[in-house]
């Protein structure tokens, strides 16, 4: 059974308008803060494996630092290549920490 795993303290979350990379159980995650809403995606870009958590956040999309492909942080939907989609993970912030269902 998959369970919620602690990712970080609430104080470590990215500031509004930013993304940050975390690694949990060996998996890279991209945590995005869209105007206070925390979204968590798989941190490995489906294009060529770039680190999405080191990208930038623009208009609700994370932009990969390697070749600038952009993905909606709420749905994982790509802006360009319809075949490249990022998995979005269920996440919750409670008791001062971010937990994600892995
Ligand atoms: S690896 Fe992310 S856009 Fe190419």
PDB file of C-alpha atoms and ligand atoms in Angstrom:
ATOM      1  CA  UNK A   1       0.000   0.000   0.000  1.00  0.00           C
ATOM      2  CA  UNK A   2       1.313   3.439  -0.822  1.00  0.00           C
ATOM      3  CA  UNK A   3       1.417   5.867   2.002  1.00  0.00           C
ATOM      4  CA  UNK A   4       2.057   9.513   2.597  1.00  0.00           C
ATOM      5  CA  UNK A   5       5.756  10.127   3.134  1.00  0.00           C
ATOM      6  CA  UNK A   6       7.198  13.157   4.873  1.00  0.00           C
ATOM      7  CA  UNK A   7       9.060  15.332   2.366  1.00  0.00           C
ATOM      8  CA  UNK A   8      10.053  18.415   4.329  1.00  0.00           C
ATOM      9  CA  UNK A   9       9.059  20.882   7.001  1.00  0.00           C
ATOM     10  CA  UNK A  10       6.579  23.555   5.989  1.00  0.00           C
ATOM     11  CA  UNK A  11       9.337  26.107   6.541  1.00  0.00           C
ATOM     12  CA  UNK A  12      11.430  24.451   3.787  1.00  0.00           C
ATOM     13  CA  UNK A  13       8.749  24.784   1.111  1.00  0.00           C
ATOM     14  CA  UNK A  14       9.567  26.987  -1.876  1.00  0.00           C
ATOM     15  CA  UNK A  15       8.351  30.564  -1.726  1.00  0.00           C
ATOM     16  CA  UNK A  16       5.335  31.566  -3.822  1.00  0.00           C
ATOM     17  CA  UNK A  17       6.210  31.516  -7.503  1.00  0.00           C
ATOM     18  CA  UNK A  18       9.123  29.110  -7.059  1.00  0.00           C
ATOM     19  CA  UNK A  19       9.935  25.412  -7.318  1.00  0.00           C
ATOM     20  CA  UNK A  20      12.355  23.329  -5.305  1.00  0.00           C
ATOM     21  CA  UNK A  21      13.702  19.816  -5.641  1.00  0.00           C
ATOM     22  CA  UNK A  22      13.414  17.214  -2.910  1.00  0.00           C
ATOM     23  CA  UNK A  23      14.374  13.566  -2.925  1.00  0.00           C
ATOM     24  CA  UNK A  24      12.194  11.027  -1.139  1.00  0.00           C
ATOM     25  CA  UNK A  25      12.823   7.287  -1.077  1.00  0.00           C
ATOM     26  CA  UNK A  26      15.337   7.779  -3.871  1.00  0.00           C
ATOM     27  CA  UNK A  27      12.910   9.612  -6.108  1.00  0.00           C
ATOM     28  CA  UNK A  28      13.370  13.224  -7.199  1.00  0.00           C
ATOM     29  CA  UNK A  29      10.325  15.409  -6.700  1.00  0.00           C
ATOM     30  CA  UNK A  30       9.508  18.885  -7.920  1.00  0.00           C
ATOM     31  CA  UNK A  31       7.605  20.905  -5.333  1.00  0.00           C
ATOM     32  CA  UNK A  32       5.941  24.037  -6.678  1.00  0.00           C
ATOM     33  CA  UNK A  33       4.279  26.900  -4.864  1.00  0.00           C
ATOM     34  CA  UNK A  34       1.619  28.539  -7.026  1.00  0.00           C
ATOM     35  CA  UNK A  35       0.373  31.516  -5.046  1.00  0.00           C
ATOM     36  CA  UNK A  36       0.445  29.490  -1.860  1.00  0.00           C
ATOM     37  CA  UNK A  37      -0.928  26.272  -3.339  1.00  0.00           C
ATOM     38  CA  UNK A  38       1.608  23.466  -3.066  1.00  0.00           C
ATOM     39  CA  UNK A  39       1.811  21.077  -6.019  1.00  0.00           C
ATOM     40  CA  UNK A  40       4.141  18.098  -6.233  1.00  0.00           C
ATOM     41  CA  UNK A  41       5.262  16.442  -9.440  1.00  0.00           C
ATOM     42  CA  UNK A  42       7.747  13.817 -10.382  1.00  0.00           C
ATOM     43  CA  UNK A  43      11.051  15.680 -10.458  1.00  0.00           C
ATOM     44  CA  UNK A  44      12.468  14.013 -13.562  1.00  0.00           C
ATOM     45  CA  UNK A  45      11.586  15.653 -16.847  1.00  0.00           C
ATOM     46  CA  UNK A  46       9.997  13.157 -19.258  1.00  0.00           C
ATOM     47  CA  UNK A  47      11.924  14.692 -22.150  1.00  0.00           C
ATOM     48  CA  UNK A  48      15.514  13.766 -21.345  1.00  0.00           C
ATOM     49  CA  UNK A  49      15.556  13.539 -17.577  1.00  0.00           C
ATOM     50  CA  UNK A  50      16.232  17.132 -16.604  1.00  0.00           C
ATOM     51  CA  UNK A  51      15.706  18.241 -12.988  1.00  0.00           C
ATOM     52  CA  UNK A  52      12.303  19.933 -12.955  1.00  0.00           C
ATOM     53  CA  UNK A  53      12.831  20.980  -9.333  1.00  0.00           C
ATOM     54  CA  UNK A  54      15.681  23.206 -10.526  1.00  0.00           C
ATOM     55  CA  UNK A  55      13.495  24.848 -13.145  1.00  0.00           C
ATOM     56  CA  UNK A  56      11.368  27.947 -12.949  1.00  0.00           C
ATOM     57  CA  UNK A  57       7.676  28.514 -12.444  1.00  0.00           C
ATOM     58  CA  UNK A  58       5.860  30.536 -15.083  1.00  0.00           C
ATOM     59  CA  UNK A  59       2.095  30.974 -15.257  1.00  0.00           C
ATOM     60  CA  UNK A  60       1.367  27.788 -13.355  1.00  0.00           C
ATOM     61  CA  UNK A  61       3.856  25.742 -15.349  1.00  0.00           C
ATOM     62  CA  UNK A  62       7.242  24.430 -14.363  1.00  0.00           C
ATOM     63  CA  UNK A  63       9.809  25.109 -17.055  1.00  0.00           C
ATOM     64  CA  UNK A  64      12.570  22.501 -17.334  1.00  0.00           C
ATOM     65  CA  UNK A  65      16.060  24.028 -17.010  1.00  0.00           C
ATOM     66  CA  UNK A  66      17.478  21.843 -19.782  1.00  0.00           C
ATOM     67  CA  UNK A  67      15.363  22.519 -22.885  1.00  0.00           C
ATOM     68  CA  UNK A  68      12.559  24.712 -21.544  1.00  0.00           C
ATOM     69  CA  UNK A  69       9.677  22.282 -21.952  1.00  0.00           C
ATOM     70  CA  UNK A  70       6.842  23.442 -19.703  1.00  0.00           C
ATOM     71  CA  UNK A  71       4.366  21.360 -17.708  1.00  0.00           C
ATOM     72  CA  UNK A  72       1.244  22.395 -15.822  1.00  0.00           C
ATOM     73  CA  UNK A  73       2.050  21.783 -12.152  1.00  0.00           C
ATOM     74  CA  UNK A  74      -1.545  20.876 -11.306  1.00  0.00           C
ATOM     75  CA  UNK A  75      -2.164  18.378 -14.085  1.00  0.00           C
ATOM     76  CA  UNK A  76       1.296  17.473 -15.397  1.00  0.00           C
ATOM     77  CA  UNK A  77       0.064  18.343 -18.876  1.00  0.00           C
ATOM     78  CA  UNK A  78       2.735  19.474 -21.328  1.00  0.00           C
ATOM     79  CA  UNK A  79       2.640  22.745 -23.157  1.00  0.00           C
ATOM     80  CA  UNK A  80       4.290  21.444 -26.298  1.00  0.00           C
ATOM     81  CA  UNK A  81       4.765  17.745 -26.897  1.00  0.00           C
ATOM     82  CA  UNK A  82       1.467  16.056 -26.034  1.00  0.00           C
ATOM     83  CA  UNK A  83       3.175  12.725 -25.408  1.00  0.00           C
ATOM     84  CA  UNK A  84       5.339  14.014 -22.581  1.00  0.00           C
ATOM     85  CA  UNK A  85       3.384  14.193 -19.360  1.00  0.00           C
ATOM     86  CA  UNK A  86       4.634  14.485 -15.805  1.00  0.00           C
ATOM     87  CA  UNK A  87       3.082  12.496 -12.984  1.00  0.00           C
ATOM     88  CA  UNK A  88       1.395  14.659 -10.357  1.00  0.00           C
ATOM     89  CA  UNK A  89       1.471  13.283  -6.831  1.00  0.00           C
ATOM     90  CA  UNK A  90      -1.100  13.651  -4.107  1.00  0.00           C
ATOM     91  CA  UNK A  91       0.231  15.992  -1.448  1.00  0.00           C
ATOM     92  CA  UNK A  92      -0.893  17.593   1.775  1.00  0.00           C
ATOM     93  CA  UNK A  93       0.562  20.069   4.214  1.00  0.00           C
ATOM     94  CA  UNK A  94      -0.412  19.300   7.785  1.00  0.00           C
ATOM     95  CA  UNK A  95       1.111  19.517  11.221  1.00  0.00           C
ATOM     96  CA  UNK A  96       3.854  21.719   9.844  1.00  0.00           C
ATOM     97  CA  UNK A  97       5.112  19.354   7.171  1.00  0.00           C
ATOM     98  CA  UNK A  98       4.625  18.381   3.567  1.00  0.00           C
ATOM     99  CA  UNK A  99       3.577  14.808   2.965  1.00  0.00           C
ATOM    100  CA  UNK A 100       3.311  13.161  -0.431  1.00  0.00           C
ATOM    101  CA  UNK A 101       1.757   9.900  -1.498  1.00  0.00           C
ATOM    102  CA  UNK A 102       4.489   7.930  -3.222  1.00  0.00           C
TER     103      UNK A 102
HETATM  104  S1  LIG B   1      15.120  17.371 -20.314  1.00  0.00           S
HETATM  105 FE1  LIG B   1      13.519  18.687 -19.742  1.00  0.00          FE
HETATM  106  S2  LIG B   1      13.091  19.780 -21.534  1.00  0.00           S
HETATM  107 FE2  LIG B   1      14.617  18.401 -22.114  1.00  0.00          FE
END
